[in-house]
Coordinates of N, CA and C in Angstrom, one line a residue:
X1 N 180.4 10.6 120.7 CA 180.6 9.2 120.6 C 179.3 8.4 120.9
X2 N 178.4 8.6 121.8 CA 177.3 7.8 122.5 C 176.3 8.2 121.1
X3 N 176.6 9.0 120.7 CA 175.5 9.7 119.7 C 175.7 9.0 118.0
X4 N 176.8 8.6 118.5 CA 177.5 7.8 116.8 C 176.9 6.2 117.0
X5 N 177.0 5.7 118.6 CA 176.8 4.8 119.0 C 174.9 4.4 118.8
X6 N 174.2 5.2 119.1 CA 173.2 5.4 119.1 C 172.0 5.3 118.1
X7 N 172.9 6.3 116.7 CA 172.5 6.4 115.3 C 172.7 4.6 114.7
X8 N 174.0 3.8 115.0 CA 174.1 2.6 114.8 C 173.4 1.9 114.9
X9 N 172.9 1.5 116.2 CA 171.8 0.9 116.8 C 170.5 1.1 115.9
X10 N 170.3 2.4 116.2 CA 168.7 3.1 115.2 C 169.0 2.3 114.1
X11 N 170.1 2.2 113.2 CA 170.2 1.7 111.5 C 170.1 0.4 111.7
X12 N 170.5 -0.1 112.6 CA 170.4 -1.9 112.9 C 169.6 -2.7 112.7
X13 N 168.5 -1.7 114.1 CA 167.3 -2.1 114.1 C 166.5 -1.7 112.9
X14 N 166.4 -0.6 112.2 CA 165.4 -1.0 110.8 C 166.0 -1.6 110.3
X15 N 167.2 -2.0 109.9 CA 167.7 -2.7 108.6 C 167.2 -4.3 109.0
X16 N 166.9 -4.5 110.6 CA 167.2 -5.9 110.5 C 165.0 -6.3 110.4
X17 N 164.7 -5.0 110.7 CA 163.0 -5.3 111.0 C 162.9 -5.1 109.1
X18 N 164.0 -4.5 108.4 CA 162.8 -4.4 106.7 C 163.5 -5.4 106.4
X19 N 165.1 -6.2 106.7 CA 164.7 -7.6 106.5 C 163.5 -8.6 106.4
X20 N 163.3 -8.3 107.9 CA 162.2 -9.8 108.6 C 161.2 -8.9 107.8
X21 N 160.7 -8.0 107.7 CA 159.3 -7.8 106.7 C 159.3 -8.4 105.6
X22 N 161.2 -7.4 104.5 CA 160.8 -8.4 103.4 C 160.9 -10.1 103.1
X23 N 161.4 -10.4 103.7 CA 161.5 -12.0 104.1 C 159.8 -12.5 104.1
X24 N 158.9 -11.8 105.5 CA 158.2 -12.7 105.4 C 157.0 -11.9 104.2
X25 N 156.9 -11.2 103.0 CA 156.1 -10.5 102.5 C 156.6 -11.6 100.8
X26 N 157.8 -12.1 101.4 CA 158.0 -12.7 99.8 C 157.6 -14.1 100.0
X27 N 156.8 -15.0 101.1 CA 156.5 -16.1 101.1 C 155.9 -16.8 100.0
X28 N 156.1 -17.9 99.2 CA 155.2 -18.2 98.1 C 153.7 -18.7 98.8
X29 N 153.6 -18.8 99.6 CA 152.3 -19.3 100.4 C 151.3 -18.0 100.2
X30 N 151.4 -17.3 99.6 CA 150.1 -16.2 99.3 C 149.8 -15.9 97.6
X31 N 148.7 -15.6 97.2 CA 149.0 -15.7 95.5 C 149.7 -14.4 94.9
X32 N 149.7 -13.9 95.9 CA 150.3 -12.4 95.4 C 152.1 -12.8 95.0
X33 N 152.5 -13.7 95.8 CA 154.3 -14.0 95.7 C 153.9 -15.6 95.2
X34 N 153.0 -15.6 93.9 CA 153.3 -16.7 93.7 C 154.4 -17.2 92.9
X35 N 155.3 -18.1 92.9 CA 156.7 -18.8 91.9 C 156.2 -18.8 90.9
X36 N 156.6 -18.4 89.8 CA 156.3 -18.4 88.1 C 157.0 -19.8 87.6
X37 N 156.7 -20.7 87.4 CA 157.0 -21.9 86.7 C 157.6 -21.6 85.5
X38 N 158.9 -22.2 85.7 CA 159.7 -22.3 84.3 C 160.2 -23.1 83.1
X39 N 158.8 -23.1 82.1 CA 158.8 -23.9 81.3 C 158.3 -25.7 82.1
X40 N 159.2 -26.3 81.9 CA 158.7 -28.3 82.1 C 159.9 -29.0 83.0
X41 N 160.5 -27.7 83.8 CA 161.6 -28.6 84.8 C 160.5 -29.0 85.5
X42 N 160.5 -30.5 86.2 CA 160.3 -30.7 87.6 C 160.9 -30.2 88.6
X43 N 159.7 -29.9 89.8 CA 160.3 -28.9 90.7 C 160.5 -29.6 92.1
X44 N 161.3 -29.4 92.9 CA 160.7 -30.1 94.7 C 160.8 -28.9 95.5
X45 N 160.1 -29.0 96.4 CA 159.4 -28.1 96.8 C 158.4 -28.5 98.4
X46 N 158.9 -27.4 99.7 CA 158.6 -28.3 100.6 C 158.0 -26.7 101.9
X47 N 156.6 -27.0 101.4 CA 155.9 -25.8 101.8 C 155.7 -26.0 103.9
X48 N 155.9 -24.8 103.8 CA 155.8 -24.2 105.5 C 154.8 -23.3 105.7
X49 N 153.9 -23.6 106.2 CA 152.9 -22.6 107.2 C 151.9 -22.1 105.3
X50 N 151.3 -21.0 106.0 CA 150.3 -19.9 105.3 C 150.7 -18.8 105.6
X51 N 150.2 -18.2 104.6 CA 150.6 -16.0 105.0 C 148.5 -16.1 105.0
X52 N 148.1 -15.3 104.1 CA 146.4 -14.9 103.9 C 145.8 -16.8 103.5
X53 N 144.7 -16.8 104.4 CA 144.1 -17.9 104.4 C 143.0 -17.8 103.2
X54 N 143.4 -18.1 101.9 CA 142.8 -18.0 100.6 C 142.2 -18.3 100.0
X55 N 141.8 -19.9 100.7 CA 141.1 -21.1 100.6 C 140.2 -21.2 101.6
X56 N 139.4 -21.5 101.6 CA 138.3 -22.2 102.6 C 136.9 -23.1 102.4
X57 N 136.3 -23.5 103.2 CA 135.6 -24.6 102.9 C 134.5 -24.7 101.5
X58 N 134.4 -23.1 101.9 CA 133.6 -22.4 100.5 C 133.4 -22.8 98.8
X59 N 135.0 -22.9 98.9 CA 135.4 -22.9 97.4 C 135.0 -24.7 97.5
X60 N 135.8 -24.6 95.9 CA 135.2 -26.7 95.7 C 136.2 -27.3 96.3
X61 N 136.0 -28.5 96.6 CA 136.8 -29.6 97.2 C 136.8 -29.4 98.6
X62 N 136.2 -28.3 99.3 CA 136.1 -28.0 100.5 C 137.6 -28.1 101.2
X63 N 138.3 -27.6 101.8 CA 139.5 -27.4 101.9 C 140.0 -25.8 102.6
X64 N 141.2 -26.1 103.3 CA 142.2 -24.8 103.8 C 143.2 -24.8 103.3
X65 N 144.3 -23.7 103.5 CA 145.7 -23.8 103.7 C 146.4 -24.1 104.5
X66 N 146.8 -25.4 104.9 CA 147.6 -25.3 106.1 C 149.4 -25.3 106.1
X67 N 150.0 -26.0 104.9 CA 151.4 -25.7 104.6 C 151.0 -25.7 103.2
X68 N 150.9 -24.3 102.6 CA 150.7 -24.2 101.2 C 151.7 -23.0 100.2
X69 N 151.2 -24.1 99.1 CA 152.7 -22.5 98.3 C 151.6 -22.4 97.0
X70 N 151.9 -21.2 96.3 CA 151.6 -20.7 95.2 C 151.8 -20.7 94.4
X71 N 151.6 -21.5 93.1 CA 152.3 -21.7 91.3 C 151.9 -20.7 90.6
X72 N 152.5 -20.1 89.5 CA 151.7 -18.9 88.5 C 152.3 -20.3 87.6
X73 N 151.4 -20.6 86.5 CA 151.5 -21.4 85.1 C 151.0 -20.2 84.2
X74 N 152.4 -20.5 83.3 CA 151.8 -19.5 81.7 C 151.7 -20.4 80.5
X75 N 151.4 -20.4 79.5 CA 151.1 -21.6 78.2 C 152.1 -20.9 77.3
X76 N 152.5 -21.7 76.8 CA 153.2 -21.5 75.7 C 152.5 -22.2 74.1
X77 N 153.0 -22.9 74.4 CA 151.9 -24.0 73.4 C 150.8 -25.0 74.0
X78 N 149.6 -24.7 73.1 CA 148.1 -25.4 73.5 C 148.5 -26.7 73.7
X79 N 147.4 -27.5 74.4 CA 148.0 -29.0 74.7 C 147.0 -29.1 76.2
X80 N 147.6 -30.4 76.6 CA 146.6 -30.7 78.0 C 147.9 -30.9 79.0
X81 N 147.5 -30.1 80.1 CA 148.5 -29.9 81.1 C 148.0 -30.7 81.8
X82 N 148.7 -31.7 82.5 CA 148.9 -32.5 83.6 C 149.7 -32.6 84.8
X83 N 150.0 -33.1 86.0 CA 151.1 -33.5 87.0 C 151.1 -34.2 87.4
X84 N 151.9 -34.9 88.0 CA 152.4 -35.7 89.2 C 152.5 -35.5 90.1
X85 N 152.5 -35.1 91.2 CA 153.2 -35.0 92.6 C 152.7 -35.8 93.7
X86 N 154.8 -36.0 93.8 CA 154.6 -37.3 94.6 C 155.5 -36.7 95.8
X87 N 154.6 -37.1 97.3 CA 156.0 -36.8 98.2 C 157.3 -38.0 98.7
X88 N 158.0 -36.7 99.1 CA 159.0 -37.3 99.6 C 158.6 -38.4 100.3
X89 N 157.7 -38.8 101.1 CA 157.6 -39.6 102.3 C 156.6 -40.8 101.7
X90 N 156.8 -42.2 101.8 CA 156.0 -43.1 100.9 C 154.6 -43.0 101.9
X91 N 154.7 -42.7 103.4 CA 153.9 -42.9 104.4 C 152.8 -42.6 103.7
X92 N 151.4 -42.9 103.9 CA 150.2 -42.7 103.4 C 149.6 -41.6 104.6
X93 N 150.2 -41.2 105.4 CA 149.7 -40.1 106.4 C 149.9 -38.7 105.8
X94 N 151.4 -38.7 104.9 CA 151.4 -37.6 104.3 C 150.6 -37.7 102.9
X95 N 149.5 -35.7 103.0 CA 148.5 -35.8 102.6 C 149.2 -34.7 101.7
X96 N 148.9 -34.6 100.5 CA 149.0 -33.5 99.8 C 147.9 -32.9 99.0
X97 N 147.1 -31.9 98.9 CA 145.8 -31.5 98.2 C 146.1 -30.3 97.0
X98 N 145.5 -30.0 96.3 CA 145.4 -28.7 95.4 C 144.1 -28.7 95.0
X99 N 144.2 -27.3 94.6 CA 143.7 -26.3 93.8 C 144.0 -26.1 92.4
X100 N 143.2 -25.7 91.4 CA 143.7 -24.9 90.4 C 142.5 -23.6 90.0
X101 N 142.9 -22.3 89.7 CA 142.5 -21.4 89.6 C 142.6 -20.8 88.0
X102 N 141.7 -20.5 87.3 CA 142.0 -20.0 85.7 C 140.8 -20.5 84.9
X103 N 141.0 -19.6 83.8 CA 142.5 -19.4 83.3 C 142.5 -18.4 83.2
X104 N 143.7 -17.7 83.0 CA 143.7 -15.7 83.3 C 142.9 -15.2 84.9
X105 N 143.2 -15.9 85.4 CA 142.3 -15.4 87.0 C 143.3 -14.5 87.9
X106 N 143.3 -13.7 88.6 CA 143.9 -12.4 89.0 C 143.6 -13.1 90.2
X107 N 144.6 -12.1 91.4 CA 144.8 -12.7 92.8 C 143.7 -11.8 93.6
X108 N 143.0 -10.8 93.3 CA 141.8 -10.0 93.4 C 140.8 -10.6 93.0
X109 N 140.7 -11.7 91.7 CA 139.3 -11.9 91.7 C 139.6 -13.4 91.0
X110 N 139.6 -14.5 91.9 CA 140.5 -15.6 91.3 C 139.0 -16.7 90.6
X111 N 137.9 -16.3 91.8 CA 136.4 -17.4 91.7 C 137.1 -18.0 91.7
X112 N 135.8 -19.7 91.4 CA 136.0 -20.9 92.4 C 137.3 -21.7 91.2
X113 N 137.7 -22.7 92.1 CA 138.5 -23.9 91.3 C 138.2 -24.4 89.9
X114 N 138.9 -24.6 89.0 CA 138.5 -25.6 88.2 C 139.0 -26.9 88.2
X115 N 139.9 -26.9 89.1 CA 139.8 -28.5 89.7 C 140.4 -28.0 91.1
X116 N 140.5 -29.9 91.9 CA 141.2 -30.1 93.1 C 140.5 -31.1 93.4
X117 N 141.8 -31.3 94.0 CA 141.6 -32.7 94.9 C 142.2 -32.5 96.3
X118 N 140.8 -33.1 97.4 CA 141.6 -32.7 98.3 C 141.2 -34.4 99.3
X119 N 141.4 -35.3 98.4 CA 141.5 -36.9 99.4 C 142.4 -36.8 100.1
X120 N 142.0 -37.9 100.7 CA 142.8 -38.2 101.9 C 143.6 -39.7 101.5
X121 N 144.4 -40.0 101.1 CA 145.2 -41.5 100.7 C 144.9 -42.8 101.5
X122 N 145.0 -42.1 103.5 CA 144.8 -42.9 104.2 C 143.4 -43.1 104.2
X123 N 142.2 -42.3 104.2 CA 141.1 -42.4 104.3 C 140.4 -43.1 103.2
X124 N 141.2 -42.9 102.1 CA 140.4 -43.4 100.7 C 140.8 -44.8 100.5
X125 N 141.7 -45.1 101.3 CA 142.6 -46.8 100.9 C 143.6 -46.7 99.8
X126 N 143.7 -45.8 99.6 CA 145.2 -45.6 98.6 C 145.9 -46.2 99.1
X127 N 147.1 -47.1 97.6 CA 148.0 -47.9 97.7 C 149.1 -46.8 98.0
X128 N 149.3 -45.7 97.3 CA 149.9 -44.8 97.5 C 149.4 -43.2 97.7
X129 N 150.6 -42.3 98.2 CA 150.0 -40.8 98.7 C 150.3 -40.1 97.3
X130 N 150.3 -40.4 95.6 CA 150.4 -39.7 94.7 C 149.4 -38.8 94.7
X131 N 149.1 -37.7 94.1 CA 148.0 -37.2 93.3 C 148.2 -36.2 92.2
X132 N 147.3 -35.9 91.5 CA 147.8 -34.9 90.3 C 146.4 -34.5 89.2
X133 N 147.4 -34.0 88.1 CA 146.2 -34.6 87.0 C 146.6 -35.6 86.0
X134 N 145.7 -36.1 84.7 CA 146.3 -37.0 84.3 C 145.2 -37.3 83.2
X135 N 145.4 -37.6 81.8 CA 144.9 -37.5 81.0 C 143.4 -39.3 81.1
X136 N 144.4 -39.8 81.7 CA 143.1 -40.9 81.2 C 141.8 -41.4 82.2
X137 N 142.0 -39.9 83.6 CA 140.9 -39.8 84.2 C 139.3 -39.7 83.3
X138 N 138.2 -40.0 83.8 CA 137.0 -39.6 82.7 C 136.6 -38.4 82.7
X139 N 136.2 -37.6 81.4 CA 136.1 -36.5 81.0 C 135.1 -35.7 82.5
X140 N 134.2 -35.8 83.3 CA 134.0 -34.9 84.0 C 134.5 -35.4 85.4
X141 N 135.8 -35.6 85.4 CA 136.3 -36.0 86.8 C 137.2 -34.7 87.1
X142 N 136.3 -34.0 87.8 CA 137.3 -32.4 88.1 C 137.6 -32.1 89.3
X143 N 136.6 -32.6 90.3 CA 136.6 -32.2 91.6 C 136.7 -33.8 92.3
X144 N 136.9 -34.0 93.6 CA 137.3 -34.9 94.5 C 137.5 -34.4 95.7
X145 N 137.1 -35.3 96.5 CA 137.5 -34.8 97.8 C 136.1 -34.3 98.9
X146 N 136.1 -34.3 100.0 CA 137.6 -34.4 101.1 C 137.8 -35.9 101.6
X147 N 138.4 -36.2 101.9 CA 138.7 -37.3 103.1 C 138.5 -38.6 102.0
X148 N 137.7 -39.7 102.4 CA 137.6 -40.9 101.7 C 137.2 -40.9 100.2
X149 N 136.8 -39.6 99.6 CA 136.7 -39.5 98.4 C 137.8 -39.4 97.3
X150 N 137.6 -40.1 96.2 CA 138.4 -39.9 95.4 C 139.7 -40.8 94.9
X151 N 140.3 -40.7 94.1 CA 141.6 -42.0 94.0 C 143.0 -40.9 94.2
X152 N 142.7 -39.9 94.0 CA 144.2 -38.7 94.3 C 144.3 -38.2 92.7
X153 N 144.0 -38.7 91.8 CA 143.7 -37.8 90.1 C 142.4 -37.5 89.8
X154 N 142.4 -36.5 89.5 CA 141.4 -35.8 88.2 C 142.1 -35.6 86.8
X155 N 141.1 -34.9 86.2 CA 141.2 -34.6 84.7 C 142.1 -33.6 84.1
X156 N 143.1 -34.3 83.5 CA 143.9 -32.9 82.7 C 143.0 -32.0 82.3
X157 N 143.9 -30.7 82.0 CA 143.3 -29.6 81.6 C 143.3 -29.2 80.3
X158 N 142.5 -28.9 79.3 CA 143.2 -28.5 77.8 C 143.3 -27.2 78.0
X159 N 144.3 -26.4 77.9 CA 145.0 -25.4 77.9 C 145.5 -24.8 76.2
X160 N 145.5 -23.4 76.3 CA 145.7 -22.4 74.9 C 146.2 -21.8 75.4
X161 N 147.8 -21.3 74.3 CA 148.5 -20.7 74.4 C 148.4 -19.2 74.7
X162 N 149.6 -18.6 76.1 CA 148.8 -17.3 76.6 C 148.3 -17.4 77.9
X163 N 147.4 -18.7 78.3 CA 146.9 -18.7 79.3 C 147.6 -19.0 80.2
X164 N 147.0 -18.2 81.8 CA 147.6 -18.3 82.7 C 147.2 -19.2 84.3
X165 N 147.2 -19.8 84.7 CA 147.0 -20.6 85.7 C 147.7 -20.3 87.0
X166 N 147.0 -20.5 88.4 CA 147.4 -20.3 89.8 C 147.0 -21.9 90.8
X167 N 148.2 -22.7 90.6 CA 148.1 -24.1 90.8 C 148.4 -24.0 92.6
X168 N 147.9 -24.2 93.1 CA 148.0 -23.9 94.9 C 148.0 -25.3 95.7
X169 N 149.0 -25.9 96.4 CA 149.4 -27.1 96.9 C 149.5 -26.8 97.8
X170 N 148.7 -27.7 98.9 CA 149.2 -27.8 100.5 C 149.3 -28.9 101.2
X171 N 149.9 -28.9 102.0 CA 149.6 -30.1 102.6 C 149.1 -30.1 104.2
X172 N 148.0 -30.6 104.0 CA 147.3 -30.5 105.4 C 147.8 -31.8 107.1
X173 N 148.3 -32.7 106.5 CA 148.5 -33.4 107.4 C 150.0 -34.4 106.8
X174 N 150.7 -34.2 108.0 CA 152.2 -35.1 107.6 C 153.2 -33.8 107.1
X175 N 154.9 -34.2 107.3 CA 155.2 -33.8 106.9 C 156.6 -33.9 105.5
X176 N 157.3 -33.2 105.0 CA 158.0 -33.6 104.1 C 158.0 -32.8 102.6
X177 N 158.7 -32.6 102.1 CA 158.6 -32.6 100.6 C 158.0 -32.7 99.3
X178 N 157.9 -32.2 98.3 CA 157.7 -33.5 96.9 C 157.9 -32.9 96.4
X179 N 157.8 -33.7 94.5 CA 158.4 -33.4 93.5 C 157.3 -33.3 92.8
X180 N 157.1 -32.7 91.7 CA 155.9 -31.9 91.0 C 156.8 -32.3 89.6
X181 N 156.1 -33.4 88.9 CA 156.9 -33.5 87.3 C 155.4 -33.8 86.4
X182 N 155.6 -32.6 85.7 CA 154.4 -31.6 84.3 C 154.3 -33.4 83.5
X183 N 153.4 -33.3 83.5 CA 153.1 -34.4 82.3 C 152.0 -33.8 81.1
X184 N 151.8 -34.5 79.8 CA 150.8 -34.0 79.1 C 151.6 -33.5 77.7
X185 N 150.9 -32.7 76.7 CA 151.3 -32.2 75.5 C 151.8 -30.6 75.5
X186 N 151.3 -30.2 76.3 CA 151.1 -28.7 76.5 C 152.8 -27.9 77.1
X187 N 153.3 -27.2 76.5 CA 154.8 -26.4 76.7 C 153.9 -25.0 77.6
X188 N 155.4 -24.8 78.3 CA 154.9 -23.5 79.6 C 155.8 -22.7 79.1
X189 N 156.0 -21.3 79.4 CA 156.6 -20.4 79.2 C 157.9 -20.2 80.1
X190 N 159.2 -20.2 79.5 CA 160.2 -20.1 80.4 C 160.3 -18.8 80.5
X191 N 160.5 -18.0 81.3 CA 160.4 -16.5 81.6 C 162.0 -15.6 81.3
X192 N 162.7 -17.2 81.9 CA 164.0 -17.0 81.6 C 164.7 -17.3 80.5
X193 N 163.6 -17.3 79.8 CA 163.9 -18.5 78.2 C 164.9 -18.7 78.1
X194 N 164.9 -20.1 78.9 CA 165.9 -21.1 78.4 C 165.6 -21.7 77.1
X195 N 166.6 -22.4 76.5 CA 166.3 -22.7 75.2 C 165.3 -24.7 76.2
X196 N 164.0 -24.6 75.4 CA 163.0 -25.9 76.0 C 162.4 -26.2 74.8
X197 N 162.1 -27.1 74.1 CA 161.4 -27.9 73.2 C 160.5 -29.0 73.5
X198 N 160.9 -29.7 74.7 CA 160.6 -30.9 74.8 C 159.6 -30.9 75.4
X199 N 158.5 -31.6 75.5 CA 157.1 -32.1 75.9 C 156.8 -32.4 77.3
X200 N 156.0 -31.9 78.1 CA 156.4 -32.6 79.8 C 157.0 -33.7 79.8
X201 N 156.8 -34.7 79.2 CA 156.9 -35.9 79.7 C 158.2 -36.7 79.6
X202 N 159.3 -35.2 79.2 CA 160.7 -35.7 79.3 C 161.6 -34.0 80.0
X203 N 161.2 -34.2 81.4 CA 161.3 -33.2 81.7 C 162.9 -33.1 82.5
X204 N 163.3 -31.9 83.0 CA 164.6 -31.7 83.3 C 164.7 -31.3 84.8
X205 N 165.6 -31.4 85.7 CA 165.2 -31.1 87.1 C 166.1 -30.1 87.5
X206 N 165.4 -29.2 88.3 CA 165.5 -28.0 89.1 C 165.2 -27.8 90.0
X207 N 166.2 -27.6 91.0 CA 165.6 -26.9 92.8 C 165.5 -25.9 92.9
X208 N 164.5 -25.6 93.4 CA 163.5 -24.5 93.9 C 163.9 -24.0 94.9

């Protein structure tokens, strides 16, 4: 009986330790588990902590991870990708920054950004804590940032069908939520192919 009792215990305990491994090994906060975007839903999305610190002052926009998640973008049809994202909290303390990595960049060998912004809303006098991309930025506005630099947009991206993108959001100070709604000409690849036609800019909402 103590021995049936015993074998129990033993199964418990690894079942409940390759839980908590796989639990924390699927974090989107690393590029290896990053979320595959599907198609042109707007997403919300409300990142906790970092796994591998993947970012650093190094790369452009000078910047860390401090509550960050990981986007994979695939193209479906050419066009210029853009976003939105706005958080939950109107407060101008919550800060939101990104990255973008591509196109076709691998989580082994990603090199530097080809955009990000990493202002500060409070620091720059923003009326609001938005940032993103956005088509009627001027053609070499790619980079911004840190702190009082910048208005919170850069430059959409023109994108070809195929290509793949690693869109990386954190938020370094404040906390809360946001919503991430695709703007631009450019269709993503639903993985799940849903039946999608429609252009970002009439997009459909999904929780994440």
């Amino acid at each position: 009986m103590l021995n049936n009792e015993i074998k129990v215990y033993i199964f418990l305990f690894y079942l409940l330790n390759c839980i908590t491994i796989f639990s924390q090994n699927r974090e989107a906060n690393d590029c290896i588990n990053a979320i595959q975007i599907c198609g042109n839903q707007t997403i919300e999305l409300n990142p906790k902590g970092i796994g591998i610190q993947e970012i650093d002052r190094f790369n452009t926009c000078n910047g860390f991870e401090n509550n960050s998640l990981w986007l994979r973008i695939t193209v479906k049809e050419a066009g210029t990708l853009g976003f939105d994202l706005i958080p939950e909290s109107t407060d101008l303390v919550v800060d939101y920054d990104f990255w973008i990595f591509g196109p076709n960049a691998n989580c082994n060998d990603k090199g530097f950004s080809i955009r990000c912004s990493t202002t500060n809303p409070l620091a720059s006098g923003g009326s609001n804590n938005h940032t993103g991309l956005r088509d009627s930025e001027p053609n070499n506005d790619f980079f911004e940032g840190p702190g009082a630099h910048g208005d919170g947009y850069i430059k959409s991206l023109d994108v070809q069908a195929g290509e793949s993108y690693y869109l990386v959001i954190d938020r370094p100070i404040g906390d809360g939520a946001f919503k991430l709604n695709w703007t631009g000409t450019a269709i993503l690849v639903d993985p799940f192919n849903a039946p999608s036609n429609k252009p970002f800019n009439i997009p459909d909402d999904i929780m994440v």
